mmCIF file of C-alpha atoms and ligand atoms in Angstrom:
data_model
loop_
_atom_site.group_PDB
_atom_site.id
_atom_site.type_symbol
_atom_site.label_atom_id
_atom_site.label_comp_id
_atom_site.label_asym_id
_atom_site.label_seq_id
_atom_site.Cartn_x
_atom_site.Cartn_y
_atom_site.Cartn_z
ATOM 1 C CA MET A 332 50.961 22.464 28.986
ATOM 2 C CA SER A 333 52.524 23.051 32.438
ATOM 3 C CA ASP A 334 54.605 26.112 33.396
ATOM 4 C CA LEU A 335 57.669 23.953 32.877
ATOM 5 C CA GLY A 336 56.692 23.386 29.251
ATOM 6 C CA TYR A 337 55.500 19.851 29.868
ATOM 7 C CA SER A 338 52.600 18.602 27.745
ATOM 8 C CA PRO A 339 51.489 14.961 28.078
ATOM 9 C CA GLY A 340 51.909 13.184 24.759
ATOM 10 C CA LEU A 341 53.771 16.288 23.513
ATOM 11 C CA GLU A 342 50.378 17.726 22.567
ATOM 12 C CA GLY A 343 50.804 21.209 21.147
ATOM 13 C CA VAL A 344 54.606 21.003 21.378
ATOM 14 C CA VAL A 345 56.593 22.076 18.332
ATOM 15 C CA ALA A 346 59.232 19.332 18.169
ATOM 16 C CA GLY A 347 61.053 20.311 14.989
ATOM 17 C CA THR A 348 60.810 21.812 11.532
ATOM 18 C CA SER A 349 59.894 20.124 8.272
ATOM 19 C CA ALA A 350 59.330 21.043 4.640
ATOM 20 C CA VAL A 351 57.691 17.690 3.876
ATOM 21 C CA SER A 352 54.086 18.377 4.857
ATOM 22 C CA ARG A 353 51.821 20.425 7.067
ATOM 23 C CA ILE A 354 48.268 20.153 8.284
ATOM 24 C CA ASP A 355 46.314 23.288 7.398
ATOM 25 C CA LEU A 356 43.669 23.183 10.111
ATOM 26 C CA ASP A 357 42.045 26.433 8.944
ATOM 27 C CA ARG A 358 41.159 24.939 5.563
ATOM 28 C CA ASN A 359 41.145 21.326 6.831
ATOM 29 C CA ARG A 360 43.741 20.276 4.304
ATOM 30 C CA LEU A 361 46.924 18.231 4.308
ATOM 31 C CA ILE A 362 49.617 19.996 2.310
ATOM 32 C CA ILE A 363 52.445 17.857 0.905
ATOM 33 C CA ARG A 364 55.446 19.910 -0.184
ATOM 34 C CA GLY A 365 53.077 22.774 -1.043
ATOM 35 C CA TYR A 366 50.447 20.676 -2.841
ATOM 36 C CA ASP A 367 46.981 19.878 -1.553
ATOM 37 C CA LEU A 368 46.855 16.129 -0.913
ATOM 38 C CA VAL A 369 43.374 15.915 -2.442
ATOM 39 C CA ASP A 370 44.810 17.251 -5.729
ATOM 40 C CA LEU A 371 47.627 14.716 -5.500
ATOM 41 C CA THR A 372 45.114 11.829 -5.427
ATOM 42 C CA HIS A 373 44.758 12.388 -9.190
ATOM 43 C CA CYS A 374 48.465 11.583 -9.666
ATOM 44 C CA SER A 375 49.988 8.114 -9.657
ATOM 45 C CA PHE A 376 51.347 6.848 -6.337
ATOM 46 C CA GLU A 377 54.800 6.864 -7.902
ATOM 47 C CA GLU A 378 54.539 10.598 -8.677
ATOM 48 C CA VAL A 379 53.628 11.300 -5.048
ATOM 49 C CA ALA A 380 56.440 9.066 -3.793
ATOM 50 C CA HIS A 381 58.867 10.964 -6.052
ATOM 51 C CA LEU A 382 57.521 14.230 -4.644
ATOM 52 C CA LEU A 383 58.163 13.004 -1.119
ATOM 53 C CA LEU A 384 61.591 11.498 -1.732
ATOM 54 C CA CYS A 385 63.007 13.952 -4.281
ATOM 55 C CA GLY A 386 61.082 17.098 -3.356
ATOM 56 C CA VAL A 387 59.421 17.673 -6.764
ATOM 57 C CA LEU A 388 56.657 16.183 -8.858
ATOM 58 C CA PRO A 389 58.534 14.386 -11.625
ATOM 59 C CA ASP A 390 58.379 15.228 -15.311
ATOM 60 C CA SER A 391 57.782 12.236 -17.588
ATOM 61 C CA ILE A 392 61.504 11.470 -17.988
ATOM 62 C CA GLN A 393 62.084 11.593 -14.239
ATOM 63 C CA LEU A 394 58.991 9.456 -13.655
ATOM 64 C CA ASP A 395 60.117 6.819 -16.159
ATOM 65 C CA ALA A 396 63.504 6.654 -14.461
ATOM 66 C CA PHE A 397 61.906 6.453 -10.998
ATOM 67 C CA ASN A 398 59.519 3.697 -12.133
ATOM 68 C CA SER A 399 62.419 1.753 -13.636
ATOM 69 C CA GLN A 400 64.394 2.030 -10.414
ATOM 70 C CA LEU A 401 61.432 0.868 -8.348
ATOM 71 C CA ARG A 402 60.665 -2.080 -10.599
ATOM 72 C CA ALA A 403 64.314 -3.136 -10.750
ATOM 73 C CA GLU A 404 64.248 -3.425 -6.946
ATOM 74 C CA ARG A 405 61.194 -5.703 -6.806
ATOM 75 C CA SER A 406 63.013 -8.692 -5.342
ATOM 76 C CA LEU A 407 64.005 -9.894 -1.888
ATOM 77 C CA PRO A 408 67.308 -11.432 -0.780
ATOM 78 C CA THR A 409 66.924 -15.202 -0.469
ATOM 79 C CA GLU A 410 68.134 -14.895 3.148
ATOM 80 C CA VAL A 411 65.226 -12.593 3.992
ATOM 81 C CA ILE A 412 62.740 -14.962 2.358
ATOM 82 C CA ALA A 413 64.282 -17.836 4.336
ATOM 83 C CA LEU A 414 63.940 -15.819 7.549
ATOM 84 C CA MET A 415 60.288 -15.112 6.773
ATOM 85 C CA ARG A 416 59.674 -18.804 6.063
ATOM 86 C CA ARG A 417 60.939 -19.675 9.533
ATOM 87 C CA ALA A 418 58.700 -17.154 11.316
ATOM 88 C CA PRO A 419 55.905 -18.616 13.444
ATOM 89 C CA GLY A 420 52.738 -18.826 11.340
ATOM 90 C CA GLN A 421 50.733 -16.943 13.953
ATOM 91 C CA ALA A 422 53.109 -13.935 14.000
ATOM 92 C CA HIS A 423 51.310 -10.707 13.182
ATOM 93 C CA PRO A 424 52.274 -9.457 9.703
ATOM 94 C CA MET A 425 53.429 -6.166 11.254
ATOM 95 C CA ALA A 426 55.877 -8.038 13.478
ATOM 96 C CA LEU A 427 57.072 -10.008 10.472
ATOM 97 C CA LEU A 428 57.400 -6.818 8.413
ATOM 98 C CA ARG A 429 59.355 -5.071 11.176
ATOM 99 C CA THR A 430 61.717 -8.059 11.375
ATOM 100 C CA ALA A 431 62.074 -8.406 7.604
ATOM 101 C CA VAL A 432 62.824 -4.691 7.102
ATOM 102 C CA SER A 433 65.496 -4.921 9.768
ATOM 103 C CA ALA A 434 66.876 -7.971 7.951
ATOM 104 C CA LEU A 435 66.814 -6.098 4.631
ATOM 105 C CA GLY A 436 69.260 -3.718 6.302
ATOM 106 C CA LEU A 437 71.653 -6.626 6.888
ATOM 107 C CA HIS A 438 71.731 -7.307 3.171
ATOM 108 C CA ASP A 439 71.644 -3.763 1.837
ATOM 109 C CA PRO A 440 74.968 -2.939 0.171
ATOM 110 C CA GLU A 441 74.785 0.638 1.483
ATOM 111 C CA ALA A 442 73.350 -0.131 4.919
ATOM 112 C CA GLY A 443 75.707 2.083 6.911
ATOM 113 C CA ASP A 444 76.070 4.854 4.325
ATOM 114 C CA ASN A 445 74.042 7.859 5.491
ATOM 115 C CA THR A 446 74.900 10.165 2.606
ATOM 116 C CA PRO A 447 71.865 11.773 0.920
ATOM 117 C CA GLU A 448 72.554 9.839 -2.290
ATOM 118 C CA ALA A 449 72.717 6.465 -0.524
ATOM 119 C CA ASN A 450 69.681 7.324 1.598
ATOM 120 C CA LEU A 451 67.648 8.066 -1.528
ATOM 121 C CA ARG A 452 68.691 4.771 -3.102
ATOM 122 C CA LYS A 453 67.832 2.903 0.115
ATOM 123 C CA SER A 454 64.449 4.660 0.259
ATOM 124 C CA ILE A 455 63.655 3.502 -3.255
ATOM 125 C CA ARG A 456 64.741 -0.026 -2.403
ATOM 126 C CA LEU A 457 62.526 -0.077 0.685
ATOM 127 C CA LEU A 458 59.566 1.345 -1.209
ATOM 128 C CA ALA A 459 59.955 -1.370 -3.838
ATOM 129 C CA LYS A 460 60.633 -4.259 -1.470
ATOM 130 C CA ILE A 461 58.143 -3.646 1.349
ATOM 131 C CA PRO A 462 55.116 -4.633 -0.792
ATOM 132 C CA LEU A 463 56.909 -7.904 -1.525
ATOM 133 C CA VAL A 464 57.523 -8.505 2.177
ATOM 134 C CA VAL A 465 53.831 -7.847 2.897
ATOM 135 C CA ALA A 466 52.585 -10.198 0.171
ATOM 136 C CA TYR A 467 55.266 -12.898 0.510
ATOM 137 C CA GLY A 468 54.747 -12.986 4.276
ATOM 138 C CA HIS A 469 51.021 -13.479 3.763
ATOM 139 C CA HIS A 470 51.480 -16.445 1.429
ATOM 140 C CA LEU A 471 54.379 -18.022 3.319
ATOM 141 C CA ALA A 472 52.393 -17.938 6.579
ATOM 142 C CA ALA A 473 49.655 -19.902 4.798
ATOM 143 C CA GLY A 474 52.195 -22.432 3.511
ATOM 144 C CA GLN A 475 51.764 -21.168 -0.056
ATOM 145 C CA ASP A 476 54.299 -20.096 -2.652
ATOM 146 C CA PRO A 477 54.563 -16.314 -2.923
ATOM 147 C CA VAL A 478 53.061 -14.620 -5.965
ATOM 148 C CA GLN A 479 55.813 -12.992 -8.009
ATOM 149 C CA ALA A 480 55.681 -9.273 -8.776
ATOM 150 C CA ARG A 481 54.534 -8.244 -12.254
ATOM 151 C CA ALA A 482 56.715 -5.606 -13.909
ATOM 152 C CA GLU A 483 53.871 -4.069 -15.947
ATOM 153 C CA LEU A 484 51.807 -3.312 -12.828
ATOM 154 C CA ASP A 485 52.291 -0.122 -10.853
ATOM 155 C CA HIS A 486 52.931 0.006 -7.092
ATOM 156 C CA ALA A 487 49.287 -0.185 -6.011
ATOM 157 C CA ALA A 488 48.063 -2.714 -8.576
ATOM 158 C CA ASN A 489 51.105 -4.920 -8.032
ATOM 159 C CA LEU A 490 50.571 -4.872 -4.266
ATOM 160 C CA LEU A 491 46.978 -6.029 -4.707
ATOM 161 C CA TYR A 492 48.017 -8.588 -7.321
ATOM 162 C CA MET A 493 50.727 -10.098 -5.137
ATOM 163 C CA ILE A 494 48.311 -10.388 -2.195
ATOM 164 C CA SER A 495 45.361 -11.891 -4.072
ATOM 165 C CA GLY A 496 47.125 -13.683 -6.922
ATOM 166 C CA THR A 497 44.679 -12.221 -9.431
ATOM 167 C CA GLU A 498 45.032 -9.027 -11.409
ATOM 168 C CA PRO A 499 42.886 -6.375 -9.738
ATOM 169 C CA ALA A 500 39.977 -4.756 -11.537
ATOM 170 C CA PRO A 501 40.810 -1.189 -12.603
ATOM 171 C CA GLU A 502 38.438 0.167 -9.901
ATOM 172 C CA GLU A 503 40.268 -1.802 -7.223
ATOM 173 C CA ALA A 504 43.684 -0.717 -8.455
ATOM 174 C CA GLU A 505 42.463 2.895 -8.429
ATOM 175 C CA ALA A 506 41.024 2.462 -4.914
ATOM 176 C CA MET A 507 44.332 1.098 -3.638
ATOM 177 C CA LYS A 508 46.248 3.869 -5.400
ATOM 178 C CA VAL A 509 44.180 6.594 -3.763
ATOM 179 C CA SER A 510 44.470 4.870 -0.391
ATOM 180 C CA GLN A 511 48.254 4.622 -0.775
ATOM 181 C CA ILE A 512 48.489 8.323 -1.633
ATOM 182 C CA LEU A 513 46.300 9.305 1.334
ATOM 183 C CA TYR A 514 48.445 7.196 3.659
ATOM 184 C CA ALA A 515 51.835 8.320 2.327
ATOM 185 C CA GLU A 516 52.676 11.185 4.691
ATOM 186 C CA HIS A 517 51.234 13.072 7.638
ATOM 187 C CA GLY A 518 53.673 15.421 9.313
ATOM 188 C CA TYR A 519 55.152 14.780 12.757
ATOM 189 C CA ASN A 520 52.914 11.808 13.532
ATOM 190 C CA ALA A 521 54.196 9.266 16.070
ATOM 191 C CA SER A 522 55.923 6.952 13.588
ATOM 192 C CA ALA A 523 57.552 9.745 11.553
ATOM 193 C CA PHE A 524 58.741 11.333 14.777
ATOM 194 C CA ALA A 525 60.084 7.975 15.981
ATOM 195 C CA ALA A 526 61.935 7.566 12.679
ATOM 196 C CA ARG A 527 63.410 11.056 13.095
ATOM 197 C CA VAL A 528 64.518 10.301 16.659
ATOM 198 C CA THR A 529 66.360 7.209 15.421
ATOM 199 C CA ALA A 530 67.863 9.099 12.469
ATOM 200 C CA SER A 531 68.936 11.917 14.782
ATOM 201 C CA THR A 532 71.393 9.575 16.504
ATOM 202 C CA LEU A 533 73.003 9.103 13.052
ATOM 203 C CA SER A 534 71.641 5.585 12.929
ATOM 204 C CA ASP A 535 70.755 4.369 9.447
ATOM 205 C CA MET A 536 67.707 4.360 7.161
ATOM 206 C CA HIS A 537 66.736 0.729 7.828
ATOM 207 C CA ALA A 538 66.998 1.288 11.586
ATOM 208 C CA ALA A 539 64.772 4.366 11.338
ATOM 209 C CA VAL A 540 62.161 2.601 9.193
ATOM 210 C CA THR A 541 62.202 -0.421 11.521
ATOM 211 C CA THR A 542 61.573 1.952 14.432
ATOM 212 C CA ALA A 543 58.718 3.564 12.525
ATOM 213 C CA ILE A 544 57.070 0.242 11.700
ATOM 214 C CA GLY A 545 57.101 -0.711 15.373
ATOM 215 C CA THR A 546 55.521 2.642 16.210
ATOM 216 C CA LEU A 547 52.869 2.503 13.508
ATOM 217 C CA ALA A 548 51.731 -0.966 14.580
ATOM 218 C CA GLY A 549 49.951 0.190 17.734
ATOM 219 C CA PRO A 550 46.150 0.549 17.670
ATOM 220 C CA LEU A 551 46.282 4.247 18.565
ATOM 221 C CA HIS A 552 48.220 4.824 15.326
ATOM 222 C CA GLY A 553 48.199 2.715 12.144
ATOM 223 C CA GLY A 554 46.921 -0.420 13.845
ATOM 224 C CA ALA A 555 43.550 1.320 14.118
ATOM 225 C CA ASN A 556 42.510 0.271 10.601
ATOM 226 C CA GLU A 557 42.543 -3.416 11.578
ATOM 227 C CA GLN A 558 40.743 -2.705 14.843
ATOM 228 C CA ALA A 559 38.124 -0.624 13.043
ATOM 229 C CA MET A 560 37.228 -3.504 10.733
ATOM 230 C CA ALA A 561 37.125 -5.970 13.625
ATOM 231 C CA MET A 562 34.665 -3.582 15.268
ATOM 232 C CA LEU A 563 32.486 -3.285 12.157
ATOM 233 C CA LEU A 564 32.362 -7.072 11.870
ATOM 234 C CA GLU A 565 31.370 -7.331 15.525
ATOM 235 C CA ILE A 566 28.596 -4.773 14.942
ATOM 236 C CA GLY A 567 27.524 -6.908 11.997
ATOM 237 C CA GLY A 568 25.343 -4.476 10.062
ATOM 238 C CA PRO A 569 23.566 -1.127 10.148
ATOM 239 C CA GLU A 570 20.568 -2.307 12.206
ATOM 240 C CA GLY A 571 22.346 -2.762 15.526
ATOM 241 C CA ALA A 572 25.066 -0.176 14.938
ATOM 242 C CA GLU A 573 23.597 2.724 16.926
ATOM 243 C CA ARG A 574 22.949 0.611 20.009
ATOM 244 C CA TRP A 575 26.405 -0.979 19.763
ATOM 245 C CA VAL A 576 28.145 2.405 19.699
ATOM 246 C CA LEU A 577 26.022 3.819 22.532
ATOM 247 C CA GLU A 578 26.808 0.790 24.693
ATOM 248 C CA ALA A 579 30.506 1.009 23.859
ATOM 249 C CA LEU A 580 30.592 4.703 24.747
ATOM 250 C CA ALA A 581 28.687 4.047 27.972
ATOM 251 C CA ALA A 582 31.352 1.436 28.809
ATOM 252 C CA LYS A 583 34.026 4.132 28.110
ATOM 253 C CA LYS A 584 35.419 2.128 25.205
ATOM 254 C CA LYS A 585 37.360 3.806 22.430
ATOM 255 C CA ILE A 586 35.811 3.523 18.997
ATOM 256 C CA MET A 587 38.684 2.647 16.706
ATOM 257 C CA GLY A 588 39.117 4.710 13.554
ATOM 258 C CA PHE A 589 37.752 7.814 15.304
ATOM 259 C CA GLY A 590 39.473 10.831 16.753
ATOM 260 C CA HIS A 591 42.731 12.515 15.942
ATOM 261 C CA ARG A 592 45.343 14.500 17.838
ATOM 262 C CA GLU A 593 45.405 17.274 15.220
ATOM 263 C CA TYR A 594 42.036 17.295 13.496
ATOM 264 C CA LYS A 595 39.153 18.022 15.804
ATOM 265 C CA ASP A 596 36.606 18.819 13.042
ATOM 266 C CA GLY A 597 37.299 15.834 10.809
ATOM 267 C CA ASP A 598 40.319 14.271 9.116
ATOM 268 C CA SER A 599 41.054 16.011 5.788
ATOM 269 C CA ARG A 600 41.751 12.648 4.129
ATOM 270 C CA VAL A 601 38.423 11.081 5.004
ATOM 271 C CA PRO A 602 36.190 12.476 2.207
ATOM 272 C CA SER A 603 38.536 11.102 -0.482
ATOM 273 C CA MET A 604 38.662 7.686 1.165
ATOM 274 C CA VAL A 605 34.909 7.593 1.788
ATOM 275 C CA ALA A 606 34.401 8.300 -1.928
ATOM 276 C CA VAL A 607 36.697 5.363 -2.730
ATOM 277 C CA ALA A 608 34.712 3.080 -0.418
ATOM 278 C CA ASP A 609 31.403 4.300 -1.856
ATOM 279 C CA ARG A 610 32.582 3.493 -5.373
ATOM 280 C CA LEU A 611 33.684 0.007 -4.281
ATOM 281 C CA ALA A 612 30.287 -0.593 -2.661
ATOM 282 C CA ALA A 613 28.454 0.625 -5.776
ATOM 283 C CA ARG A 614 30.554 -1.705 -7.893
ATOM 284 C CA THR A 615 29.825 -4.810 -5.823
ATOM 285 C CA GLY A 616 26.286 -3.836 -4.836
ATOM 286 C CA GLU A 617 27.222 -4.677 -1.219
ATOM 287 C CA ALA A 618 26.336 -1.672 0.906
ATOM 288 C CA THR A 619 26.452 -3.297 4.365
ATOM 289 C CA TRP A 620 29.757 -1.817 5.473
ATOM 290 C CA VAL A 621 29.215 1.625 4.012
ATOM 291 C CA GLU A 622 25.823 1.782 5.723
ATOM 292 C CA THR A 623 27.121 0.410 9.031
ATOM 293 C CA ALA A 624 30.023 2.858 8.954
ATOM 294 C CA GLY A 625 27.610 5.680 8.206
ATOM 295 C CA VAL A 626 25.568 4.899 11.309
ATOM 296 C CA VAL A 627 28.677 4.582 13.509
ATOM 297 C CA ALA A 628 30.045 7.907 12.249
ATOM 298 C CA ALA A 629 26.722 9.707 12.700
ATOM 299 C CA VAL A 630 26.357 8.448 16.271
ATOM 300 C CA MET A 631 29.964 9.353 17.152
ATOM 301 C CA ILE A 632 29.577 12.875 15.781
ATOM 302 C CA ARG A 633 26.191 13.350 17.470
ATOM 303 C CA GLU A 634 27.189 11.899 20.841
ATOM 304 C CA LYS A 635 30.841 12.919 21.170
ATOM 305 C CA GLY A 636 31.627 15.363 18.389
ATOM 306 C CA ILE A 637 34.386 12.954 17.352
ATOM 307 C CA PHE A 638 34.892 12.350 13.636
ATOM 308 C CA PRO A 639 36.265 9.348 11.752
ATOM 309 C CA ASN A 640 39.924 9.378 10.796
ATOM 310 C CA VAL A 641 41.249 7.916 7.533
ATOM 311 C CA ASP A 642 41.695 4.473 9.087
ATOM 312 C CA PHE A 643 37.932 4.056 9.314
ATOM 313 C CA PRO A 644 36.965 4.220 5.609
ATOM 314 C CA SER A 645 40.270 2.530 4.693
ATOM 315 C CA ALA A 646 39.251 -0.441 6.819
ATOM 316 C CA TYR A 647 35.970 -1.175 5.109
ATOM 317 C CA ALA A 648 37.331 -0.264 1.674
ATOM 318 C CA TYR A 649 40.065 -2.881 2.128
ATOM 319 C CA TYR A 650 37.470 -5.352 3.378
ATOM 320 C CA MET A 651 35.384 -4.803 0.255
ATOM 321 C CA MET A 652 38.519 -5.502 -1.790
ATOM 322 C CA GLY A 653 38.845 -8.868 -0.039
ATOM 323 C CA ILE A 654 42.113 -8.014 1.696
ATOM 324 C CA PRO A 655 42.773 -10.082 4.851
ATOM 325 C CA ILE A 656 42.435 -7.818 7.917
ATOM 326 C CA PRO A 657 45.948 -8.462 9.368
ATOM 327 C CA LEU A 658 47.400 -6.945 6.188
ATOM 328 C CA TYR A 659 45.718 -3.551 6.584
ATOM 329 C CA THR A 660 48.476 -1.960 8.666
ATOM 330 C CA PRO A 661 51.287 -3.527 6.599
ATOM 331 C CA ILE A 662 49.605 -2.045 3.503
ATOM 332 C CA PHE A 663 49.732 1.322 5.278
ATOM 333 C CA VAL A 664 53.499 0.781 5.677
ATOM 334 C CA ALA A 665 53.888 0.056 1.943
ATOM 335 C CA SER A 666 52.898 3.668 1.380
ATOM 336 C CA ARG A 667 54.020 5.518 4.535
ATOM 337 C CA VAL A 668 57.601 4.342 4.056
ATOM 338 C CA ALA A 669 57.860 7.130 1.463
ATOM 339 C CA GLY A 670 56.942 9.731 4.100
ATOM 340 C CA TRP A 671 59.219 8.215 6.723
ATOM 341 C CA ALA A 672 62.151 8.125 4.321
ATOM 342 C CA ALA A 673 61.540 11.789 3.424
ATOM 343 C CA HIS A 674 61.641 12.660 7.135
ATOM 344 C CA VAL A 675 64.788 10.600 7.725
ATOM 345 C CA MET A 676 66.572 12.332 4.860
ATOM 346 C CA GLU A 677 65.379 15.723 6.052
ATOM 347 C CA GLN A 678 66.542 14.940 9.582
ATOM 348 C CA GLY A 679 69.984 14.241 8.143
ATOM 349 C CA GLU A 680 70.210 17.804 6.816
ATOM 350 C CA GLY A 681 71.508 19.933 9.680
ATOM 351 C CA ASN A 682 70.839 17.133 12.167
ATOM 352 C CA ARG A 683 70.662 17.800 15.880
ATOM 353 C CA LEU A 684 70.257 14.880 18.289
ATOM 354 C CA ILE A 685 66.658 14.709 19.531
ATOM 355 C CA ARG A 686 66.917 14.450 23.283
ATOM 356 C CA PRO A 687 64.110 16.057 25.298
ATOM 357 C CA GLU A 688 63.869 16.687 29.039
ATOM 358 C CA HIS A 689 61.443 15.015 31.420
ATOM 359 C CA LEU A 690 60.027 15.741 34.843
ATOM 360 C CA TYR A 691 61.371 13.231 37.345
ATOM 361 C CA THR A 692 58.575 11.792 39.509
ATOM 362 C CA GLY A 693 60.513 9.120 41.401
ATOM 363 C CA PRO A 694 61.922 9.006 44.942
ATOM 364 C CA GLU A 695 65.038 10.858 46.166
ATOM 365 C CA GLY A 696 67.791 10.183 48.687
ATOM 366 C CA ARG A 697 67.516 6.413 48.949
ATOM 367 C CA LYS A 698 70.467 4.576 50.517
ATOM 368 C CA VAL A 699 71.791 1.397 48.882
ATOM 369 C CA VAL A 700 71.407 -1.446 51.382
ATOM 370 C CA PRO A 701 73.845 -4.352 50.782
ATOM 371 C CA LEU A 702 72.174 -7.263 48.994
ATOM 372 C CA ALA A 703 72.426 -9.603 52.009
ATOM 373 C CA GLU A 704 70.529 -7.071 54.149
ATOM 374 C CA ARG A 705 67.628 -6.396 51.747
HETATM 375 N N1 LIG B 358 36.422 6.828 20.850
HETATM 376 C C1 LIG B 358 35.854 7.302 21.979
HETATM 377 N N2 LIG B 358 36.307 8.378 22.634
HETATM 378 C C2 LIG B 358 37.380 9.006 22.094
HETATM 379 C C3 LIG B 358 38.000 8.576 20.933
HETATM 380 C C4 LIG B 358 37.480 7.440 20.296
HETATM 381 N N3 LIG B 358 38.040 6.974 19.186
HETATM 382 N N4 LIG B 358 39.034 9.390 20.649
HETATM 383 C C5 LIG B 358 39.071 10.304 21.617
HETATM 384 N N5 LIG B 358 38.069 10.069 22.494
HETATM 385 C C6 LIG B 358 37.769 10.843 23.697
HETATM 386 C C7 LIG B 358 38.725 10.461 24.801
HETATM 387 O O1 LIG B 358 38.234 9.378 25.549
HETATM 388 C C8 LIG B 358 38.791 11.744 25.586
HETATM 389 O O2 LIG B 358 37.630 11.840 26.357
HETATM 390 P P1 LIG B 358 37.700 12.444 27.833
HETATM 391 O O3 LIG B 358 38.152 13.859 27.662
HETATM 392 O O4 LIG B 358 36.312 12.284 28.318
HETATM 393 O O5 LIG B 358 38.708 11.623 28.584
HETATM 394 C C9 LIG B 358 38.709 12.811 24.521
HETATM 395 O O6 LIG B 358 38.024 12.213 23.417
HETATM 396 C C10 LIG B 358 40.074 13.283 24.049
HETATM 397 O O7 LIG B 358 40.775 12.144 23.609
HETATM 398 P P2 LIG B 358 42.319 11.970 23.709
HETATM 399 O O8 LIG B 358 42.646 10.517 23.813
HETATM 400 O O9 LIG B 358 42.882 12.866 24.762
HETATM 401 O O10 LIG B 358 42.789 12.522 22.346
HETATM 402 P P3 LIG B 358 44.228 12.359 21.785
HETATM 403 O O11 LIG B 358 44.490 13.507 20.930
HETATM 404 O O12 LIG B 358 45.228 12.078 22.840
HETATM 405 O O13 LIG B 358 44.092 10.989 20.980
HETATM 406 C C11 LIG B 358 43.756 9.402 19.399
HETATM 407 C C12 LIG B 358 43.958 10.879 19.653
HETATM 408 C C13 LIG B 358 43.864 9.175 17.889
HETATM 409 C C14 LIG B 358 44.839 8.573 20.086
HETATM 410 C C15 LIG B 358 42.372 8.990 19.913
HETATM 411 O O14 LIG B 358 41.369 9.739 19.274
HETATM 412 C C16 LIG B 358 42.116 7.511 19.732
HETATM 413 O O15 LIG B 358 42.536 6.709 20.566
HETATM 414 N N6 LIG B 358 41.421 7.100 18.631
HETATM 415 C C17 LIG B 358 41.191 5.722 18.365
HETATM 416 C C18 LIG B 358 42.384 5.090 17.673
HETATM 417 C C19 LIG B 358 42.548 5.571 16.270
HETATM 418 O O16 LIG B 358 41.619 5.600 15.492
HETATM 419 N N7 LIG B 358 43.802 5.905 15.924
HETATM 420 C C20 LIG B 358 44.162 6.346 14.607
HETATM 421 C C21 LIG B 358 44.499 7.799 14.616
HETATM 422 S S1 LIG B 358 44.781 8.384 12.959
#
């Protein structure tokens, strides 16, 4: 950080306060509203979403009510489906999701109402509808009819079901549930911060979530899970993995799914997600990706001291579940929207416009020459 308080990428800058989550670097833990995230992986995704949106783990009556609200919102306006149908088939699902969430705002009856009560209802609607956008978009782009949501399936199982069209095995539903919990919230990350910036102008929930989706899409943030799997496929298997990584590092390439702004000794979410991937590999008997990933991680730690982040095991876990790669980041959104919405609502409490300073590096004192003389 410079004497003027400037830090590129805002590294080390405290940009606000939050009671939603914190990274405990001393114990290498992510704490969500006071709970250790690893402990929360034993809850349902819906319990964790309730914790994020309402501030408390629900009792069984609250959970039933929350589940009913979520399931009642599992539909999309016909206008949004029509919009998605007209999207170019080659559009990336994240671009389609960003557009569809913005369009959901056009049709939300409380779009411009920023009261806490309306914001909570809109959060629940977005949490329920985003999985449908992800899955419908996938099928519509392939010229297929979307798979309808099934009311008896929970958030994670229904997401998998709507994507694949077949009811997931219990192990797969559990894997997706844990992945959704691990992805749900992570402090002042780029997309949550972007959502807060938008909310701080008193813009609305859909605008803030649309902002966040655009921010998450980049490969330095959520887009890394897709890039990580593309890399593993290019490596092809454990045999050539060490040489591939060494050559990539020698060429100064970034290894996607590695490194983190906050964690320098390993991402606290990784062990839980690695365990999920290991269980999926044991179930299918296909160890290629677990073994390849193991070699890549070992070489990265040995050569650079850089550890995998959660996007790395998520990538090959999703691959083992047969999920198309372009859906990995949208699936991240289906969970992270709970964290974003919690931040947007928190930003609304005692809001102050987020408007930082910058150091001007451009020229001074230029004279405007009339157009005809330039
Ligand atoms: N592969 C290779 N080198 C990496 C690396 C990676 N994934 N991540 C960081 N490094 C190197 C940088 O090249 C830099 O080296 P240098 O000092 O020789 O220039 C050093 O480690 C510090 O990296 P830096 O980019 O300054 O760290 P950061 O805190 O700004 O960036 C990330 C964090 C996440 C953007 C970065 O690690 C990255 O790009 N990772 C890959 C994308 C990814 O997985 N994103 C998901 C994050 S959850």
